[in-house]
Short mmCIF file of C-alpha atoms in Angstrom, two decimals:
data_model
loop_
_atom_site.label_atom_id
_atom_site.label_comp_id
_atom_site.label_asym_id
_atom_site.label_seq_id
_atom_site.Cartn_x
_atom_site.Cartn_y
_atom_site.Cartn_z
CA MET O 6 75.85 62.82 38.87
CA THR O 7 78.65 60.48 39.90
CA VAL O 8 76.63 57.46 38.80
CA LEU O 9 75.76 59.07 35.47
CA SER O 10 79.35 60.01 34.71
CA THR O 11 80.64 56.57 35.71
CA HIS O 12 77.91 54.73 33.83
CA PRO O 13 76.83 57.00 30.96
CA MET O 14 73.51 56.19 29.30
CA ARG O 15 73.46 55.39 25.58
CA GLU O 16 71.61 57.89 23.41
CA LEU O 17 68.38 56.28 22.24
CA LYS O 18 66.52 57.46 19.15
CA MET O 19 62.76 57.14 19.71
CA GLY O 20 59.85 58.23 17.55
CA SER O 21 57.05 60.56 18.48
CA ILE O 22 54.68 59.36 21.18
CA VAL O 23 52.59 62.54 21.27
CA VAL O 24 48.87 61.77 21.22
CA ARG O 25 45.56 63.58 21.56
CA THR O 26 42.45 62.22 23.20
CA GLU O 27 38.80 62.49 22.32
CA ARG O 28 35.95 61.47 24.59
CA ARG O 29 32.70 60.64 22.83
CA PRO O 30 29.21 61.18 24.35
CA ASP O 31 28.86 57.44 25.05
CA GLY O 32 31.99 57.57 27.23
CA THR O 33 34.35 55.98 24.70
CA LEU O 34 37.86 57.46 24.90
CA TYR O 35 39.93 57.61 21.70
CA VAL O 36 43.72 57.98 21.90
CA ILE O 37 45.02 59.26 18.56
CA PRO O 38 48.70 59.64 17.51
CA ASP O 39 49.78 63.02 16.24
CA ARG O 40 51.25 61.44 13.08
CA GLU O 41 49.76 59.43 10.25
CA LEU O 42 50.87 55.81 9.97
CA ALA O 43 53.82 55.48 7.61
CA PRO O 44 53.35 53.38 4.44
CA TYR O 45 53.68 49.63 4.88
CA PRO O 46 54.25 46.78 2.40
CA THR O 47 51.56 44.61 0.89
CA ARG O 48 52.86 41.43 2.52
CA LEU O 49 55.44 40.58 5.16
CA THR O 50 57.57 38.58 2.70
CA ASP O 51 58.19 41.76 0.68
CA ARG O 52 60.67 42.51 3.47
CA LEU O 53 62.29 39.11 2.99
CA HIS O 54 62.88 40.00 -0.67
CA TYR O 55 64.24 43.40 0.37
CA TRP O 56 66.78 42.07 2.87
CA ALA O 57 67.76 39.05 0.75
CA ALA O 58 68.78 41.53 -1.96
CA LEU O 59 70.39 44.11 0.33
CA ALA O 60 72.10 41.83 2.88
CA PRO O 61 72.00 38.23 1.58
CA ASP O 62 74.81 37.04 3.88
CA ARG O 63 73.37 38.51 7.09
CA VAL O 64 72.06 35.99 9.62
CA PHE O 65 68.28 35.96 9.75
CA ILE O 66 67.78 33.12 12.22
CA ALA O 67 70.05 30.84 14.24
CA GLN O 68 69.68 28.03 16.74
CA ARG O 69 72.07 25.76 18.59
CA GLN O 70 72.52 22.42 16.85
CA ASP O 71 71.84 19.68 19.42
CA GLY O 72 73.07 21.98 22.18
CA GLY O 73 76.39 22.64 20.42
CA ASP O 74 77.39 25.34 17.96
CA TRP O 75 74.98 27.79 16.37
CA ARG O 76 73.34 26.78 13.08
CA ALA O 77 72.53 29.93 11.15
CA VAL O 78 70.45 30.67 8.06
CA THR O 79 71.10 33.89 6.16
CA TYR O 80 68.55 36.09 4.43
CA GLY O 81 69.63 34.84 1.02
CA GLU O 82 69.35 31.21 2.12
CA THR O 83 66.00 31.89 3.78
CA LEU O 84 64.47 33.22 0.57
CA ARG O 85 65.68 30.22 -1.44
CA LYS O 86 64.37 27.74 1.14
CA VAL O 87 61.06 29.58 1.53
CA ARG O 88 60.42 29.48 -2.22
CA ALA O 89 61.13 25.74 -2.34
CA LEU O 90 58.84 25.09 0.63
CA GLY O 91 56.21 27.37 -0.89
CA GLN O 92 56.13 25.22 -4.02
CA ALA O 93 55.70 22.13 -1.85
CA LEU O 94 52.79 23.75 0.03
CA LEU O 95 51.07 24.75 -3.22
CA ALA O 96 51.16 21.11 -4.34
CA ARG O 97 49.09 20.16 -1.28
CA ASP O 98 46.04 22.31 -2.03
CA LEU O 99 45.97 24.02 1.36
CA SER O 100 43.47 26.79 2.12
CA PRO O 101 41.75 28.69 4.96
CA ASP O 102 39.46 25.65 5.28
CA HIS O 103 42.43 23.28 5.40
CA PRO O 104 45.46 25.20 6.76
CA LEU O 105 48.93 24.10 7.78
CA LEU O 106 49.09 23.06 11.45
CA ILE O 107 52.47 23.45 13.19
CA LEU O 108 52.72 21.45 16.42
CA SER O 109 56.38 22.17 17.19
CA GLY O 110 57.93 24.98 19.20
CA ASN O 111 60.46 27.58 18.12
CA GLU O 112 62.95 26.20 15.62
CA ILE O 113 64.47 27.09 12.26
CA GLU O 114 62.25 24.69 10.31
CA HIS O 115 59.13 26.12 11.95
CA ALA O 116 60.19 29.63 10.88
CA LEU O 117 60.90 28.55 7.30
CA LEU O 118 57.57 26.74 6.93
CA ALA O 119 55.68 29.70 8.39
CA LEU O 120 57.37 32.12 5.98
CA ALA O 121 56.67 29.76 3.09
CA ALA O 122 52.99 29.83 4.05
CA HIS O 123 53.15 33.65 4.08
CA TYR O 124 54.87 33.59 0.70
CA VAL O 125 52.21 31.61 -1.17
CA GLY O 126 49.15 32.71 0.79
CA VAL O 127 48.52 29.54 2.78
CA PRO O 128 47.16 30.13 6.30
CA TYR O 129 48.92 28.32 9.12
CA ALA O 130 48.33 27.84 12.83
CA PRO O 131 51.17 27.48 15.36
CA VAL O 132 49.93 25.31 18.22
CA SER O 133 51.33 25.29 21.76
CA PRO O 134 53.62 22.23 22.05
CA ALA O 135 52.18 21.68 25.52
CA TYR O 136 48.93 20.53 23.90
CA SER O 137 50.92 17.61 22.43
CA LEU O 138 53.76 16.99 24.90
CA VAL O 139 52.31 17.86 28.33
CA SER O 140 48.59 17.16 28.07
CA GLN O 141 47.57 13.63 28.89
CA ASP O 142 44.11 13.66 27.30
CA PHE O 143 45.01 15.92 24.31
CA GLY O 144 41.68 17.67 24.80
CA LYS O 145 42.78 21.09 23.55
CA LEU O 146 44.70 19.66 20.59
CA ARG O 147 41.69 17.56 19.60
CA HIS O 148 39.53 20.70 19.78
CA VAL O 149 42.01 22.65 17.60
CA VAL O 150 42.07 19.90 14.96
CA ARG O 151 38.26 19.82 14.83
CA LEU O 152 38.11 23.63 14.68
CA LEU O 153 40.67 24.16 11.91
CA THR O 154 40.44 20.89 9.90
CA PRO O 155 44.10 21.06 8.81
CA GLY O 156 45.30 19.86 5.42
CA LEU O 157 48.90 19.28 6.53
CA VAL O 158 50.61 18.87 9.91
CA TYR O 159 54.22 19.59 10.83
CA ALA O 160 55.80 17.99 13.89
CA SER O 161 59.54 18.40 14.30
CA ASP O 162 60.26 15.06 15.98
CA GLY O 163 57.98 12.22 14.93
CA ALA O 164 58.76 10.12 17.98
CA ARG O 165 58.05 12.88 20.51
CA PHE O 166 54.73 13.84 18.91
CA ALA O 167 53.63 10.30 18.03
CA ARG O 168 51.11 9.85 20.89
CA ALA O 169 49.45 13.20 20.24
CA ILE O 170 49.25 12.59 16.49
CA GLU O 171 47.80 9.13 16.90
CA ALA O 172 45.18 10.46 19.32
CA THR O 173 44.05 13.53 17.37
CA ILE O 174 45.13 13.64 13.71
CA PRO O 175 43.01 11.78 11.12
CA GLY O 176 44.80 8.75 9.72
CA ASP O 177 44.77 9.90 6.10
CA LEU O 178 46.35 13.31 6.83
CA GLU O 179 49.95 13.90 5.71
CA ILE O 180 52.46 14.53 8.52
CA VAL O 181 55.80 16.27 7.89
CA THR O 182 58.65 15.64 10.33
CA ARG O 183 62.20 16.89 10.56
CA THR O 184 63.35 13.69 12.30
CA GLY O 185 61.69 10.38 13.06
CA ALA O 186 59.06 8.53 11.07
CA LEU O 187 55.56 7.55 12.12
CA PRO O 188 54.99 3.89 11.17
CA GLY O 189 51.65 3.32 9.52
CA ARG O 190 51.12 7.03 8.83
CA ARG O 191 51.48 9.10 5.70
CA CYS O 192 54.74 10.74 6.72
CA THR O 193 57.04 13.02 4.66
CA PRO O 194 60.53 14.18 5.70
CA PHE O 195 60.96 17.95 5.89
CA ALA O 196 64.05 17.53 3.68
CA ASP O 197 61.81 16.29 0.86
CA LEU O 198 59.76 19.48 0.97
CA LEU O 199 62.96 21.51 1.00
CA ALA O 200 64.23 19.67 -2.09
CA THR O 201 61.24 20.85 -4.16
CA THR O 202 62.17 22.96 -7.19
CA PRO O 203 60.19 26.23 -7.17
CA GLY O 204 58.44 27.17 -10.40
CA VAL O 205 56.41 30.02 -11.83
CA ALA O 206 53.47 28.97 -9.62
CA VAL O 207 55.34 30.31 -6.59
CA ASP O 208 55.72 33.75 -8.16
CA LEU O 209 52.08 33.82 -9.22
CA ALA O 210 50.93 32.80 -5.75
CA HIS O 211 53.15 35.42 -4.10
CA ASP O 212 51.77 38.14 -6.37
CA GLN O 213 48.24 37.20 -5.38
CA VAL O 214 48.90 37.60 -1.64
CA GLY O 215 47.35 40.89 -0.58
CA PRO O 216 46.71 42.92 2.57
CA ASP O 217 43.54 40.99 3.41
CA THR O 218 45.01 37.54 2.82
CA ILE O 219 44.60 35.36 5.91
CA THR O 220 48.11 34.40 6.92
CA LYS O 221 47.66 32.88 10.35
CA PHE O 222 45.14 31.50 12.81
CA LEU O 223 46.54 32.51 16.18
CA LEU O 224 45.01 30.46 18.95
CA THR O 225 44.00 32.02 22.25
CA SER O 226 45.49 30.43 25.35
CA GLY O 227 42.38 28.52 26.33
CA SER O 228 42.82 29.57 29.96
CA THR O 229 39.16 30.57 30.32
CA SER O 230 37.58 28.24 27.75
CA THR O 231 38.58 26.22 24.71
CA PRO O 232 41.09 27.98 22.39
CA LYS O 233 39.64 30.30 19.76
CA ALA O 234 41.28 30.90 16.37
CA VAL O 235 42.01 34.59 15.80
CA ILE O 236 42.28 35.53 12.12
CA THR O 237 45.52 37.39 11.33
CA THR O 238 45.99 39.12 7.96
CA GLU O 239 49.01 40.48 6.13
CA ARG O 240 47.72 44.04 6.64
CA MET O 241 47.54 43.51 10.40
CA LEU O 242 51.12 42.21 10.63
CA CYS O 243 52.68 44.80 8.31
CA SER O 244 50.89 47.84 9.74
CA ASN O 245 51.77 46.75 13.26
CA GLN O 246 55.44 46.44 12.35
CA VAL O 247 55.45 49.98 10.95
CA MET O 248 53.94 51.21 14.21
CA LEU O 249 56.77 49.54 16.12
CA ARG O 250 59.43 50.86 13.75
CA GLU O 251 58.14 54.42 14.05
CA ILE O 252 58.27 54.30 17.85
CA LEU O 253 61.48 52.26 18.22
CA ALA O 254 63.13 54.51 15.65
CA PHE O 255 66.64 53.33 16.47
CA MET O 256 65.88 50.16 14.49
CA LYS O 257 66.02 52.25 11.30
CA GLU O 258 69.73 52.80 11.94
CA GLU O 259 70.72 49.49 13.55
CA PRO O 260 68.99 46.22 12.64
CA PRO O 261 67.81 44.48 15.81
CA ILE O 262 69.64 41.49 17.26
CA ILE O 263 67.57 39.49 19.69
CA LEU O 264 68.00 36.33 21.71
CA ASP O 265 64.50 35.10 22.41
CA TRP O 266 62.62 32.15 23.89
CA LEU O 267 59.08 33.57 23.79
CA PRO O 268 56.80 31.02 22.09
CA TRP O 269 55.68 31.60 18.53
CA ASN O 270 52.17 30.34 19.27
CA HIS O 271 51.67 33.62 21.21
CA THR O 272 51.45 37.07 19.67
CA PHE O 273 54.43 38.43 21.67
CA GLY O 274 56.95 35.92 20.37
CA GLY O 275 55.40 34.95 17.04
CA ASN O 276 53.98 38.21 15.67
CA HIS O 277 55.85 40.94 17.52
CA ASN O 278 59.37 39.54 17.87
CA VAL O 279 59.77 37.43 14.73
CA GLY O 280 58.09 40.13 12.67
CA LEU O 281 60.24 42.87 14.16
CA VAL O 282 63.43 41.03 13.20
CA LEU O 283 62.32 40.26 9.64
CA PHE O 284 60.84 43.68 8.98
CA ASN O 285 64.00 45.51 10.07
CA GLY O 286 66.61 43.13 8.68
CA GLY O 287 67.76 41.88 12.07
CA SER O 288 68.96 38.56 13.43
CA LEU O 289 66.99 36.24 15.70
CA TYR O 290 68.87 33.77 17.89
CA ILE O 291 66.48 31.16 19.25
CA ASP O 292 66.96 30.70 22.98
CA ASP O 293 66.24 27.14 24.08
CA GLY O 294 66.37 28.31 27.70
CA LYS O 295 63.37 29.38 29.78
CA PRO O 296 62.85 31.49 32.93
CA ILE O 297 62.45 28.41 35.13
CA PRO O 298 64.92 26.55 37.38
CA GLY O 299 67.10 24.22 35.35
CA ALA O 300 66.48 26.09 32.08
CA ILE O 301 67.58 29.67 32.87
CA GLU O 302 71.17 28.41 32.71
CA GLU O 303 70.83 27.90 28.94
CA THR O 304 69.70 31.51 28.53
CA VAL O 305 72.71 32.67 30.53
CA ARG O 306 75.00 30.52 28.39
CA ASN O 307 73.55 32.07 25.24
CA LEU O 308 73.83 35.62 26.59
CA ARG O 309 77.56 35.06 27.12
CA GLU O 310 77.84 34.73 23.33
CA ILE O 311 75.01 36.83 21.88
CA ALA O 312 74.81 40.52 22.78
CA PRO O 313 71.25 41.71 22.00
CA THR O 314 70.29 45.19 20.87
CA ILE O 315 66.78 44.64 22.28
CA PHE O 316 65.97 42.16 25.03
CA PHE O 317 62.43 40.84 25.37
CA ASN O 318 61.26 38.81 28.33
CA VAL O 319 58.54 38.34 30.90
CA PRO O 320 59.14 39.82 34.39
CA LYS O 321 60.09 36.41 35.82
CA GLY O 322 62.86 36.16 33.23
CA TYR O 323 64.46 39.41 34.43
CA GLU O 324 64.08 38.33 38.04
CA MET O 325 65.98 35.10 37.36
CA LEU O 326 68.71 36.88 35.37
CA VAL O 327 69.52 39.48 38.04
CA PRO O 328 71.66 37.17 40.26
CA TYR O 329 73.70 36.00 37.27
CA LEU O 330 74.26 39.56 36.02
CA ARG O 331 75.20 40.71 39.52
CA ALA O 332 77.72 37.92 40.02
CA ASP O 333 79.40 37.90 36.60
CA ARG O 334 81.13 41.00 35.27
CA ALA O 335 81.89 39.44 31.85
CA LEU O 336 78.22 38.51 31.42
CA ARG O 337 77.17 42.06 32.33
CA GLU O 338 79.61 43.59 29.89
CA THR O 339 78.43 41.38 27.03
CA PHE O 340 74.74 41.79 27.84
CA PHE O 341 74.87 45.60 27.97
CA SER O 342 77.52 46.08 25.25
CA ARG O 343 75.06 47.10 22.52
CA LEU O 344 71.72 46.97 24.32
CA GLN O 345 69.32 49.73 23.31
CA THR O 346 66.32 48.79 25.41
CA ASN O 347 64.75 46.14 27.62
CA PHE O 348 61.10 45.26 27.15
CA PHE O 349 58.76 43.19 29.31
CA ALA O 350 55.07 42.28 29.16
CA GLY O 351 52.63 39.79 30.59
CA ALA O 352 52.77 41.03 34.19
CA GLY O 353 54.15 43.80 36.38
CA LEU O 354 57.87 43.97 37.19
CA SER O 355 58.70 43.63 40.89
CA ALA O 356 60.18 46.74 42.49
CA HIS O 357 63.43 45.01 43.53
CA VAL O 358 63.96 43.73 39.98
CA TRP O 359 63.33 47.20 38.53
#
């Protein structure tokens, strides 16, 4: 009782988790919620429209600029940029047979391009940057390019991705870069796409996006074989977000604020976390740190400034944060100041970390 009175727990509003089970004659076990799934929107970008109208000046996404101050994009700005990028994507005749391929990791431009693809019904595939920047033979990237036959490729830094592009991307394919050109290649600056004036075609394309529209090809990790492309539809993303919102009911009263490094080429970071922020009108601060020696320090630096309402990580991330939280009272006070819940996945949490 002394501990509880000294360190009172915050009241947490959660939804119903009551379920019933049914076992079929063939041994299959069904776990069924006691409530029907709440209504969900037709497409994820309906929520972008909603929040851009309700809270246009709220930060949607932010990232440190060259390791310095935070660069933030509001909901109102996001919608304007997404519509411009959507017009640019429509001009390139992309389709499920020739999707947008994103080679870069988590960054503002990646998020804007992905949402633009959502907006106009163009499928995209976020690819692990390790396939381009760590691999020496580019075997998995070459397989992905053959599998998806992209119609457009985005690589944030032309110089960093040059070797991978030269080795795997057909010479006539357009490459978009945020910085750095690719001599001898058909290369377009991201700023040029962003300068496109959206027209009525964007509205028509958005209206045609429906629940069964393919929005993303999410690649499996390739740990057991070559990566497979998992089809992801608007219905899948939107219904899943309603499931989360009904369970994590506190998000209905307080938009989530998260600081997150989890990669967008995985379902945890790219579908769950980015979707959760957009769906509930929250703010996502991109963490350029990682739970590895020499990179956890950046996460700690960011947590001194950004107090999350939900904190997502893998067990190793919590393990590496514990010594910093134990040693630094100011860091503890900021980290826990508005925290509603911690969440981990991917492995079990060690007993001493728990």
